Coordinates of C-alpha atoms in Angstrom, one line a residue:
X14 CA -4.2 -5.3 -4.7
X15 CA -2.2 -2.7 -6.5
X16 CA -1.1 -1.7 -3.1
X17 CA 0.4 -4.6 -2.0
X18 CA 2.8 -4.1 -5.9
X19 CA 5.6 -1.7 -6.4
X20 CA 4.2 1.3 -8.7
X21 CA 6.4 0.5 -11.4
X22 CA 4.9 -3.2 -12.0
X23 CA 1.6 -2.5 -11.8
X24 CA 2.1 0.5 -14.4
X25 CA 4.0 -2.1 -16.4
X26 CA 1.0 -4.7 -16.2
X27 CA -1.3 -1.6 -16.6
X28 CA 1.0 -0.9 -20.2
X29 CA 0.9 -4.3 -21.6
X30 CA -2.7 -4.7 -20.6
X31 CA -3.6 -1.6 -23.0
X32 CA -0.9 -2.9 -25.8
X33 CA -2.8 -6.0 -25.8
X34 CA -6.1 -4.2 -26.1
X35 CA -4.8 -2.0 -29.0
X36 CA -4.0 -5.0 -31.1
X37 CA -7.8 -5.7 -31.6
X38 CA -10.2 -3.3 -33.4
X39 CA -10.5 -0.8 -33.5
X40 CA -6.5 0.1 -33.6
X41 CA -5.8 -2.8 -34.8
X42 CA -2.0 -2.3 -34.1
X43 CA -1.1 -6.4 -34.0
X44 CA 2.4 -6.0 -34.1
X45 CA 1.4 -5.0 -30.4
X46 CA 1.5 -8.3 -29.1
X47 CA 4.5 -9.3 -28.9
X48 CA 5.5 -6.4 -26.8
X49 CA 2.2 -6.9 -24.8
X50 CA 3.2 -10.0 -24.2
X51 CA 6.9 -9.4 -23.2
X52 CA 6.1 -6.8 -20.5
X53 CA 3.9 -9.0 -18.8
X54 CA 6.2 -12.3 -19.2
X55 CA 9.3 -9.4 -18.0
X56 CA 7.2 -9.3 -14.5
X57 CA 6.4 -12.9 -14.2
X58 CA 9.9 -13.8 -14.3
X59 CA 10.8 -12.1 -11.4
X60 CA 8.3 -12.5 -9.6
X61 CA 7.0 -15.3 -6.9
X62 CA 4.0 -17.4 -8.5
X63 CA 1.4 -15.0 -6.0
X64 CA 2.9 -12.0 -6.9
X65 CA 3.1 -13.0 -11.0
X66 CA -0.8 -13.9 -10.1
X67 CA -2.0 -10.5 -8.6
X68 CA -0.2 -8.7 -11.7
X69 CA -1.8 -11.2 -13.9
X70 CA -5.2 -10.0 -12.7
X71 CA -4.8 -6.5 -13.1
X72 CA -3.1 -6.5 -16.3
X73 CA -6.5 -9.0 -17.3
X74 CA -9.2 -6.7 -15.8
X75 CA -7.7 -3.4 -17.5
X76 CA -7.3 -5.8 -20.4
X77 CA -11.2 -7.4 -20.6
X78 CA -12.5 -4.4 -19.5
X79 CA -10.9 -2.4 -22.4
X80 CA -12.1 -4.8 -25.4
X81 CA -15.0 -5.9 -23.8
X82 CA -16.6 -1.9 -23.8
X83 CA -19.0 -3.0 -26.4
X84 CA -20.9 -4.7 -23.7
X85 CA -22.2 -1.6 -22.3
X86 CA -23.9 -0.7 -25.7
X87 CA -25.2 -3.9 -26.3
X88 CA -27.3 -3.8 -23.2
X89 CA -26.9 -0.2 -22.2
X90 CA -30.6 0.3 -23.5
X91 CA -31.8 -2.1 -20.4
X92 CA -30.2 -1.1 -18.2
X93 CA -29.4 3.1 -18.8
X94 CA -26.4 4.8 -17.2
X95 CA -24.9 1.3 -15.9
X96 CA -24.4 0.2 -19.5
X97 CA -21.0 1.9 -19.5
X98 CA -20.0 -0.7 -16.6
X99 CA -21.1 -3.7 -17.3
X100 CA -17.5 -4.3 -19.3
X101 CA -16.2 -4.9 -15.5
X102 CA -18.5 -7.6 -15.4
X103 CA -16.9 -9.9 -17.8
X104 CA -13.7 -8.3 -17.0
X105 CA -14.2 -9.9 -13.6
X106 CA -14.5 -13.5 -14.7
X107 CA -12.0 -13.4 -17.3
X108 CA -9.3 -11.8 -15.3
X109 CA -8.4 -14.9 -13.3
X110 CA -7.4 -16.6 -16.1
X111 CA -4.5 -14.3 -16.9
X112 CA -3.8 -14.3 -12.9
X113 CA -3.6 -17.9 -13.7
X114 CA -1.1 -17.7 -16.1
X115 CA 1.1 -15.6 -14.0
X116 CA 1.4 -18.0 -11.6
X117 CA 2.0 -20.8 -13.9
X118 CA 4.3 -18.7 -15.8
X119 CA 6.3 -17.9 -12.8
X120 CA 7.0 -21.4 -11.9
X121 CA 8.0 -22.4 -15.0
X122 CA 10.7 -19.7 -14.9
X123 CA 11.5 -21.1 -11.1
X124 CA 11.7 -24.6 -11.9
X125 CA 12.5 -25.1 -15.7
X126 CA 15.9 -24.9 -17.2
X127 CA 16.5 -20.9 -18.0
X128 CA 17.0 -21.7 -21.7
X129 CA 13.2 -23.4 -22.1
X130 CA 11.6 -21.5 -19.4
X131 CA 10.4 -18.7 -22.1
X132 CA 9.1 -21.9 -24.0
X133 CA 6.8 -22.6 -20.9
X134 CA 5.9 -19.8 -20.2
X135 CA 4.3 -19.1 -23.3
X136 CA 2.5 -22.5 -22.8
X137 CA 1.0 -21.9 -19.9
X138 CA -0.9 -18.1 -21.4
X139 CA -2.2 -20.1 -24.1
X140 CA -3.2 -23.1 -21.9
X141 CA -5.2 -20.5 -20.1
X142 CA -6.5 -19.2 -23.2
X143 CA -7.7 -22.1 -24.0
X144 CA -9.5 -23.0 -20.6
X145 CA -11.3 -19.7 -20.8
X146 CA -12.9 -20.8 -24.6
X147 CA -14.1 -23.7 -23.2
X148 CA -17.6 -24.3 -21.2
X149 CA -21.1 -23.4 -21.6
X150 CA -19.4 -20.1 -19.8
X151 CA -16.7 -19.5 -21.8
X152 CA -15.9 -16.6 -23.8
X153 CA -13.5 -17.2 -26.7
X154 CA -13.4 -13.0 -27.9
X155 CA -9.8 -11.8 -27.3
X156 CA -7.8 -14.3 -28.1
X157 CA -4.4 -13.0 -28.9
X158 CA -4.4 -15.2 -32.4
X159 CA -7.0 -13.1 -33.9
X160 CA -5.2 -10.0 -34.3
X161 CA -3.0 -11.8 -36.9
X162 CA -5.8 -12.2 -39.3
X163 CA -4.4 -10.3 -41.5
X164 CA -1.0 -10.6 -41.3
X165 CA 2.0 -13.7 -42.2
X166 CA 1.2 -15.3 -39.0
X167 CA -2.4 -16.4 -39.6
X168 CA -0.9 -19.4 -41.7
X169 CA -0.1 -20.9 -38.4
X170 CA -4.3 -21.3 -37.6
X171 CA -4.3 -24.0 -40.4
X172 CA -1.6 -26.0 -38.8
X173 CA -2.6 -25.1 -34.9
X174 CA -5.4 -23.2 -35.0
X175 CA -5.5 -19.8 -33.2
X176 CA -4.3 -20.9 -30.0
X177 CA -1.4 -21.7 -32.4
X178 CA -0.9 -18.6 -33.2
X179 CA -1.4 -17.4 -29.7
X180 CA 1.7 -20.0 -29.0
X181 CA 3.6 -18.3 -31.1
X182 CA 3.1 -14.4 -30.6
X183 CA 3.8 -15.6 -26.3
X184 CA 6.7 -17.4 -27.6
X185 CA 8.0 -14.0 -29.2
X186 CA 7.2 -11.5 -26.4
X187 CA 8.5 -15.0 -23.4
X188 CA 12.3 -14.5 -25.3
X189 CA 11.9 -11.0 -25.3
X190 CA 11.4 -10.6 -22.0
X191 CA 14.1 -13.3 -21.7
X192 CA 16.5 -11.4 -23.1
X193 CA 16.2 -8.3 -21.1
X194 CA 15.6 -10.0 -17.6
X195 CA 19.3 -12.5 -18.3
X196 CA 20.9 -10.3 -20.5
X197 CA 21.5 -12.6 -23.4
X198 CA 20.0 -12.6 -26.7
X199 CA 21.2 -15.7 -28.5
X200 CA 17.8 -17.6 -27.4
X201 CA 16.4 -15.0 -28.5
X202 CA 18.0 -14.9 -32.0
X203 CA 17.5 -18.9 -32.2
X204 CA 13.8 -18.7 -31.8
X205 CA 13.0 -16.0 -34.0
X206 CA 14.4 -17.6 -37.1
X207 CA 13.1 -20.6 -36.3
X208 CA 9.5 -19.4 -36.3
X209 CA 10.8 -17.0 -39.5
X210 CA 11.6 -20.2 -41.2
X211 CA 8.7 -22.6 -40.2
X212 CA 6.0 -19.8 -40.6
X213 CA 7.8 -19.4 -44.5
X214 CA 7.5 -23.2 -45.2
X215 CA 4.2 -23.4 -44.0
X216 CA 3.0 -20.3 -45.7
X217 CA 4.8 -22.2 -48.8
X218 CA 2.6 -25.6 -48.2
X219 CA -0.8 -24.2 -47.6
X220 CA -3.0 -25.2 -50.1
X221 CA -5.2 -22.7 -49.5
X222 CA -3.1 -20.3 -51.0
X223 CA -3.4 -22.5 -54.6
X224 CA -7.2 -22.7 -55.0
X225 CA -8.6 -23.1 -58.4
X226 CA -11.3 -20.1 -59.2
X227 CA -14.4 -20.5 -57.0
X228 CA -17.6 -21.2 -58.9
X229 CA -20.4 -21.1 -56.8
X230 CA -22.7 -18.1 -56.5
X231 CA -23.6 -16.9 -52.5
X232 CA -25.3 -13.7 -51.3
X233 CA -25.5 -12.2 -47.8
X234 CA -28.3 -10.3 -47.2
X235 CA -28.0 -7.0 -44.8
X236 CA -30.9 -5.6 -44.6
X237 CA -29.6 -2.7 -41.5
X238 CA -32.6 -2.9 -39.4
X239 CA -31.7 -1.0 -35.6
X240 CA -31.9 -2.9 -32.8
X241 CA -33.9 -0.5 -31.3
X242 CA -36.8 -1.4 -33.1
X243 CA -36.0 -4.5 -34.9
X244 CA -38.3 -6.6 -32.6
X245 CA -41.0 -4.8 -33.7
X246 CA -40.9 -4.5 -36.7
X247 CA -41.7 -8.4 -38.3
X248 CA -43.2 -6.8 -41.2
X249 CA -40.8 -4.2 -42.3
X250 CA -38.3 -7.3 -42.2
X251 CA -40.6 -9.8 -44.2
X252 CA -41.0 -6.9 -47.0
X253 CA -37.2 -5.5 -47.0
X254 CA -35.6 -9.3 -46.5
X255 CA -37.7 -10.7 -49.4
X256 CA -37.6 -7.8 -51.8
X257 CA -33.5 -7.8 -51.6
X258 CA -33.4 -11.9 -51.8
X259 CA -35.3 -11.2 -54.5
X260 CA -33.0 -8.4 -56.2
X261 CA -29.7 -10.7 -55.2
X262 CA -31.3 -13.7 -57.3
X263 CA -31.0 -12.4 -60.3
X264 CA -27.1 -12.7 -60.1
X265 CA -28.4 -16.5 -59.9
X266 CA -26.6 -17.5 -56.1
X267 CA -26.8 -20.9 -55.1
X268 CA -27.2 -19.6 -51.6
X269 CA -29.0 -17.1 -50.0
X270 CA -27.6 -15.8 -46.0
X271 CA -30.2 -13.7 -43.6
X272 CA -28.7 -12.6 -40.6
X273 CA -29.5 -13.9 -37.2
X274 CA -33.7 -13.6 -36.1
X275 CA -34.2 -11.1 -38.2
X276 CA -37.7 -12.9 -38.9
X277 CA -38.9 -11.8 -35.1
X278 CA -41.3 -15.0 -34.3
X279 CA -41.5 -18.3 -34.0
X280 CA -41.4 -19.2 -37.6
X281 CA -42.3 -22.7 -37.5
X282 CA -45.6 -21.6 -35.3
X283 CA -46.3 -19.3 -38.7
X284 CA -47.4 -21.5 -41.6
X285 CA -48.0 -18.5 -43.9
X286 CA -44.6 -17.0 -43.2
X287 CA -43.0 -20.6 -43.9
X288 CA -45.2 -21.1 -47.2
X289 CA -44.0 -17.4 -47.8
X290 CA -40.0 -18.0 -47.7
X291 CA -40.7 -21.3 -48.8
X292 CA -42.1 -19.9 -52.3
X293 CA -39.4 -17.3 -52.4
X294 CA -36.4 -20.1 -52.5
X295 CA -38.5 -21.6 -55.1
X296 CA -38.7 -18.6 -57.1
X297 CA -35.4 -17.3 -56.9
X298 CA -33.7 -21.6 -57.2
X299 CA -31.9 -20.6 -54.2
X300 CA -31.3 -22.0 -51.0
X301 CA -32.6 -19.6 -48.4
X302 CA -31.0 -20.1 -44.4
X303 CA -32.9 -18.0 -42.4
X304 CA -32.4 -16.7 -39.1
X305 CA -35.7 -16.7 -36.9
X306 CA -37.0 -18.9 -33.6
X307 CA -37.9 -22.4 -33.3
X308 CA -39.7 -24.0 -30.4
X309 CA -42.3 -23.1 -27.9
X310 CA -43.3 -21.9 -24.4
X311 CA -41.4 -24.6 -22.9
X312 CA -38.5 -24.6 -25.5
X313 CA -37.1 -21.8 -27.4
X314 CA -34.3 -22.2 -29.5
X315 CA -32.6 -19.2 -31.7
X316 CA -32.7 -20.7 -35.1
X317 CA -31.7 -20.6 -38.6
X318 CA -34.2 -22.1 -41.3
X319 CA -32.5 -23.4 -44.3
X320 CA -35.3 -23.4 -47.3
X321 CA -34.7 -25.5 -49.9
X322 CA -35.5 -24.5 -53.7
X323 CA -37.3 -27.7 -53.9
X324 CA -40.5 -26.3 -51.2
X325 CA -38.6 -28.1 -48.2
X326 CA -37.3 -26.6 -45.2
X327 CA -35.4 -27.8 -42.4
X328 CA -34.3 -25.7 -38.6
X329 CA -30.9 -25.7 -37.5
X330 CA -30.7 -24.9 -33.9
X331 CA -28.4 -22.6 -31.8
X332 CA -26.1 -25.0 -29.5
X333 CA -23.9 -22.2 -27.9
X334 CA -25.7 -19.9 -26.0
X335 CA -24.7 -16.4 -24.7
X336 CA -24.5 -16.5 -20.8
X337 CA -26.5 -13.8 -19.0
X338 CA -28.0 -12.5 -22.5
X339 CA -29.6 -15.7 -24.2
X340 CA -29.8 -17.6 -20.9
X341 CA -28.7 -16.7 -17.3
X342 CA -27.0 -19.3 -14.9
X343 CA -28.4 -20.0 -11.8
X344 CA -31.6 -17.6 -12.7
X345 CA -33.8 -19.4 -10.1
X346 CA -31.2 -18.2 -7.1
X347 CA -29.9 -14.7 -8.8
X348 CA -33.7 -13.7 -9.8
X349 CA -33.9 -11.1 -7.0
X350 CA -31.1 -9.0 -9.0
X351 CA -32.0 -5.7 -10.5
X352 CA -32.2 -6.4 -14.6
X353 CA -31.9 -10.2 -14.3
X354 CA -35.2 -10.8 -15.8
X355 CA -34.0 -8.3 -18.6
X356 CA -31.1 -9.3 -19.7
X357 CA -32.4 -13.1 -19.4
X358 CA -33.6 -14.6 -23.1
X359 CA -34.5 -17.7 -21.6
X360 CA -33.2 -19.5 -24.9
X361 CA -32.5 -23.7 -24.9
X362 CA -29.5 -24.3 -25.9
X363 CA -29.7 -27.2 -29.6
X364 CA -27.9 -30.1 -29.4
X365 CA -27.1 -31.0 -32.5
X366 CA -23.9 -30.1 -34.7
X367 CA -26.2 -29.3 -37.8
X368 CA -24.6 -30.1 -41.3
X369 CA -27.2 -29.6 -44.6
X370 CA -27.1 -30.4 -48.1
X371 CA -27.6 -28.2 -50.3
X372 CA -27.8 -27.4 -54.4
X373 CA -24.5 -25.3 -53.2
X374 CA -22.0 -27.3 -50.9
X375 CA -22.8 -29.0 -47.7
X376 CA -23.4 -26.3 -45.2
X377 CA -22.1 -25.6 -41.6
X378 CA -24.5 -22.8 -39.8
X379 CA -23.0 -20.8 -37.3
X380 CA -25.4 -18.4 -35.5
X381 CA -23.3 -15.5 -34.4
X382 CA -21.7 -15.8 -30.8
X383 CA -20.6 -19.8 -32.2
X384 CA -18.6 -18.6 -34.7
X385 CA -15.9 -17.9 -32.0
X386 CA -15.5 -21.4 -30.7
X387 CA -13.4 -23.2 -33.0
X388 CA -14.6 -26.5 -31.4
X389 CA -17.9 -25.9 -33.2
X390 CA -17.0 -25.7 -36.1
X391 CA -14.4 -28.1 -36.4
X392 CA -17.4 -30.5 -35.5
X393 CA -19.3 -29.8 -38.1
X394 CA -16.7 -29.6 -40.9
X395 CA -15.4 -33.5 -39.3
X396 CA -18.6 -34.4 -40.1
X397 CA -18.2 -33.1 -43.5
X398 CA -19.1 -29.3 -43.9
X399 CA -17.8 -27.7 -47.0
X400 CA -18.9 -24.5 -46.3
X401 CA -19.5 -22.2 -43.0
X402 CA -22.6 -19.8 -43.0
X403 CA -22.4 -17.1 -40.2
X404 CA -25.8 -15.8 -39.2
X405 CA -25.1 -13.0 -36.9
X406 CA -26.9 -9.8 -35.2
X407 CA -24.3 -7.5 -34.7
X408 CA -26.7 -4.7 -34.6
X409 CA -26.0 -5.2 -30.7
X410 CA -22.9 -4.1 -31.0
X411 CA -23.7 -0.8 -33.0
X412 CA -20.6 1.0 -34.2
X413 CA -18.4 -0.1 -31.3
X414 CA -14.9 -2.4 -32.3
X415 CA -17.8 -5.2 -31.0
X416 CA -18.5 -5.9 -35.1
X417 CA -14.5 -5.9 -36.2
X418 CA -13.7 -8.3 -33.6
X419 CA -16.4 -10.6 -34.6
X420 CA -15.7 -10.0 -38.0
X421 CA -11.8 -10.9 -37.7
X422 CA -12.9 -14.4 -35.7
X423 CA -14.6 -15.3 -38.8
X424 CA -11.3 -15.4 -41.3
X425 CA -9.6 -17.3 -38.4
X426 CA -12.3 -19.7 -38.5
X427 CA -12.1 -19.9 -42.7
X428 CA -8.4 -20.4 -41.5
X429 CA -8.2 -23.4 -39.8
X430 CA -11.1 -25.5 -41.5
X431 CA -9.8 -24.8 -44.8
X432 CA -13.7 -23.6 -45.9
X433 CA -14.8 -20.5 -47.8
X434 CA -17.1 -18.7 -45.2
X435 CA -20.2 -16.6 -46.2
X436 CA -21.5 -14.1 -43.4
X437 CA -24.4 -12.1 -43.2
X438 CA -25.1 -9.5 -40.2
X439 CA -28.0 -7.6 -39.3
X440 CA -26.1 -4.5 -39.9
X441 CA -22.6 -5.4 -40.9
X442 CA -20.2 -6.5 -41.5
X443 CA -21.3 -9.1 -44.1
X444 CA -19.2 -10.8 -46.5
X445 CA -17.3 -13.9 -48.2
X446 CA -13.9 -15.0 -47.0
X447 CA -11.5 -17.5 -48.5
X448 CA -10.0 -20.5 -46.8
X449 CA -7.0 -18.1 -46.5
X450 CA -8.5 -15.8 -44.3
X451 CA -8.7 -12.8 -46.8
X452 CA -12.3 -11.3 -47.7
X453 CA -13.6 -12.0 -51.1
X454 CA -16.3 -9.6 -50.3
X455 CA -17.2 -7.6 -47.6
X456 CA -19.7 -4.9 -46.8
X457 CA -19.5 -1.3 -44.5
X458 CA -21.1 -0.7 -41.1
X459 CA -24.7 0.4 -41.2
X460 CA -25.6 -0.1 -45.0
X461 CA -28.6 -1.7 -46.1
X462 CA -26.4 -3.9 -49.2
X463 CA -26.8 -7.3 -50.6
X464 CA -23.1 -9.0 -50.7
X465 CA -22.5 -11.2 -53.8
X466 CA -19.6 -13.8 -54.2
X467 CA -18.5 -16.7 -54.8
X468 CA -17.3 -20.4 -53.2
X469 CA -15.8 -23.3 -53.9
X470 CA -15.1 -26.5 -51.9
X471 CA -13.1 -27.0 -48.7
X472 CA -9.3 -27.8 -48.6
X473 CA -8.0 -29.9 -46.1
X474 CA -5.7 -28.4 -43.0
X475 CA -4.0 -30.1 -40.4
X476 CA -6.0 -28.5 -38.0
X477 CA -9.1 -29.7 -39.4
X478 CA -8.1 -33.2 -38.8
X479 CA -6.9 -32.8 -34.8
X480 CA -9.1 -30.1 -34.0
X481 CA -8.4 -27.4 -31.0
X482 CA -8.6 -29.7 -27.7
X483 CA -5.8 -31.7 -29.0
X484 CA -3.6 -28.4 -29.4
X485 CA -4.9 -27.2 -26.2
X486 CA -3.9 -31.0 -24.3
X487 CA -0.4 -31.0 -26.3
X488 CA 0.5 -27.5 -24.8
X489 CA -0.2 -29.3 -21.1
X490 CA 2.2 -31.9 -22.1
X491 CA 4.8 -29.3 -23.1
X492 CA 4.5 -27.6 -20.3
X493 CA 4.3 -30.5 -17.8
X494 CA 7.6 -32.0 -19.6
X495 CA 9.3 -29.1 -19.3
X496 CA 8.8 -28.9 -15.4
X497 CA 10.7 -32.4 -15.4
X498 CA 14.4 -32.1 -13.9
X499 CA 17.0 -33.2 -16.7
X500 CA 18.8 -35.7 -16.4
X501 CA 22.8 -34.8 -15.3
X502 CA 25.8 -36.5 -16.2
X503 CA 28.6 -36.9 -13.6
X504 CA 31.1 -34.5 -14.3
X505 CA 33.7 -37.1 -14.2
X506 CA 32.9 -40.1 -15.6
X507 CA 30.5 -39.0 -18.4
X508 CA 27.9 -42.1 -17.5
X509 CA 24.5 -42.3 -16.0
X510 CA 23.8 -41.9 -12.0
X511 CA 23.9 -45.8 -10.5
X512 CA 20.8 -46.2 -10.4
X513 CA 21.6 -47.6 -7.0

């Protein structure tokens, strides 16, 4: 492919794909993306839609295959010296979607007006965005949005969510590129006060920057067992778990947060281990969410069991699973590939968009890889969530930027519901955020650490009420509008065409 492209444009693809990368963890340098952005938007404007599509694909591979280098530790122990490679796997299927975008991108700059071209442009990277977060294959990680979790933009998550924010980074780097392809800079100059002054009013109206003081006690429990020998090890977790729930009560939390199936069994097949946890939320008046498995031979589920202090329990079930890790599509016809039956967890995906009382707040669980699909969660907190509880294992991802970025799509996610969120990984990070996205709390990387803090009640957003597949089909109707000829005024006469 890079053949068929003059040298200089695939090393400019090349560039933006590793600018893009180095906004996430670990660099972390978000002010990136704009410039990411604009290289990549500088090609597609003067390029034909298949040539703006084949420099979309390599600047995506180099880009997936760059953040997504955690994959090859999180399996690497399956599979040995291939783990370093496997990031080309979902580098492969993510690609398209920014080859995609080139090509849309380029027609928009062929057939919209030159002043608004920039404008669809951007709407069509974050249409694809969007496409690629969707699906039981999807995989929302490296959205562009999240690298603004710290910084003036995120406001724009509560109003649009992060493809919002997405919108507005492409919107930056589309008139950048703009600028230097046509040689003018007043759209330029337009735009960027224009998102100056609406991310300032917005950042003046969000309520969750006016909060009263929280009040409500939480805990996250890391207890930093290695995912080398976590799965064997059910009794080291039972006796480290419960002694440091048992420490973390006597700050008197409402709420108690394991990580993900750190209780290696099938809980609800254990009655002594339930009448176990069961006493323990008694004892300590907390409720307890646990992260274990459900189910049976014919049905497993990866579960969270939320004790109640009053000697009740109730299992909230996983509903998006990992592809080719928790389940594998089209097992029965791929099962002749080396490491298939490895990698497969045979898992079921749940069904239900789980929201419990407790003595705290109503509760939205999130077991780990959901807490990056904002559809989820926007689910849960229509159905009236007050608070999100993350139950992850990042143990897979070791030490890698794997745990940051997962991390960073948690305040996004506290962003655009407007809820407090507690999380609790296997071995960081752990913590509280604030319905403004900043941490309360928040534990290191390999610690063994209970995280105390506290909650209050949800405050409404905008983007809690329309939720991310009405941004996502509002972008296709800007960019399909913007593809429609204007009407022209004779020269002349100053009136309307006869129809005629």
């Amino acid at each position: 492919m890079v053949s068929s492209m003059p040298l200089r444009d695939a090393g400019v693809a090349v560039c933006a794909a590793v600018a893009l990368a180095a906004a996430f963890p670990k660099v972390g340098a978000a002010w990136l993306v704009p410039f990411g952005t604009a290289a990549l938007f500088w090609l597609w404007q003067r390029a034909s839609w298949k040539r703006a599509a084949l420099l979309g694909w390599l600047a995506g591979f180099i880009f997936f295959a760059i953040d997504f280098a955690w994959v090859g530790h999180t399996v690497g122990h399956y599979i040995g010296l291939f783990g370093p490679f496997l990031a080309f796997g979902p580098a492969a299927i993510e690609a398209p979607f920014f080859a995609l975008a080139g090509a849309l991108a380029a027609i928009a700059y062929a057939r919209m007006q030159a002043d608004v071209a920039p404008l669809g442009a951007a709407a069509a990277f974050t249409i694809c965005e969007w496409l690629r977060s969707i699906g039981v294959l999807a995989a929302p990680f490296d959205q562009l949005g999240y690298t603004q979790a710290d910084s003036p933009l995120r406001v724009v998550a509560a109003y649009a969510g992060t493809y919002g924010v997405t919108f507005v980074l492409c919107v930056l780097g589309a008139y950048v590129a703009d600028g230097l392809v046509r040689r003018t800079w007043r759209p330029l100059a337009v735009v960027a006060a224009a998102v100056c002054m609406a991310t300032a009013a917005a950042w003046i109206a969000w309520p969750a920057r006016r909060l009263p003081p929280p009040t409500i006690g939480v805990a996250a429990i890391q207890g930093n067992i290695a995912q080398s020998f976590k799965w064997n090890s059910l009794g080291l977790a039972v006796r480290r778990y419960t002694a440091m729930t048992r420490a973390a009560g006597t700050a008197r939390p409402r709420l108690i947060v394991w990580p993900e199936t750190v209780i290696t069994t099938v809980l609800d097949g254990n009655p002594p281990l339930l009448t176990r946890f069961s006493n323990l939320a008694r004892n300590v008046h907390a409720t307890i969410v646990a992260g274990s498995l459900s189910g049976g031979f014919r049905s497993l589920y990866n579960a969270l069991y939320i004790f109640s202090p009053s000697g009740g329990y109730v299992a909230y079930q996983k509903r998006q699973l990992v592809p080719f890790a928790e389940w594998f599509p089209g097992r029965a016809f791929l099962s002749w590939l080396p490491y298939v039956s490895a990698l497969n967890g045979g898992l079921t995906p749940g069904t239900i968009d789980g929201v419990y009382p407790t003595q705290a707040l109503q509760i939205a669980p999130l077991v780990c890889w959901e807490s990056a699909f904002s559809d989820l969660a926007y689910a849960q907190v229509r159905r009236g969530a007050q608070l999100l509880v993350v139950s992850t294992d990042d143990a897979w991802f070791g030490t890698t930027s794997g745990p940051y970025m997962h991390a960073q799509i948690a305040q996004l996610r506290a962003i655009e519901t407007g809820a407090y969120v507690v999380r609790a990984a296997a071995t960081g990070i752990s913590g509280v955020i604030a319905p403004d996205g900043r941490w309360l709390a928040r534990s290191r990387l390999s610690r063994r650490v209970v995280v105390t803090g506290m909650v209050g009640p949800r405050v409404a957003t905008f983007f809690s009420r329309i939720g991310p597949t009405t941004v996502g089909v509002l972008l296709v109707v800007l960019y399909a509008t913007l593809l429609i000829p204007p009407h022209t005024l004779p020269a002349d006469t100053g009136e309307w065409p006869d129809a005629r």
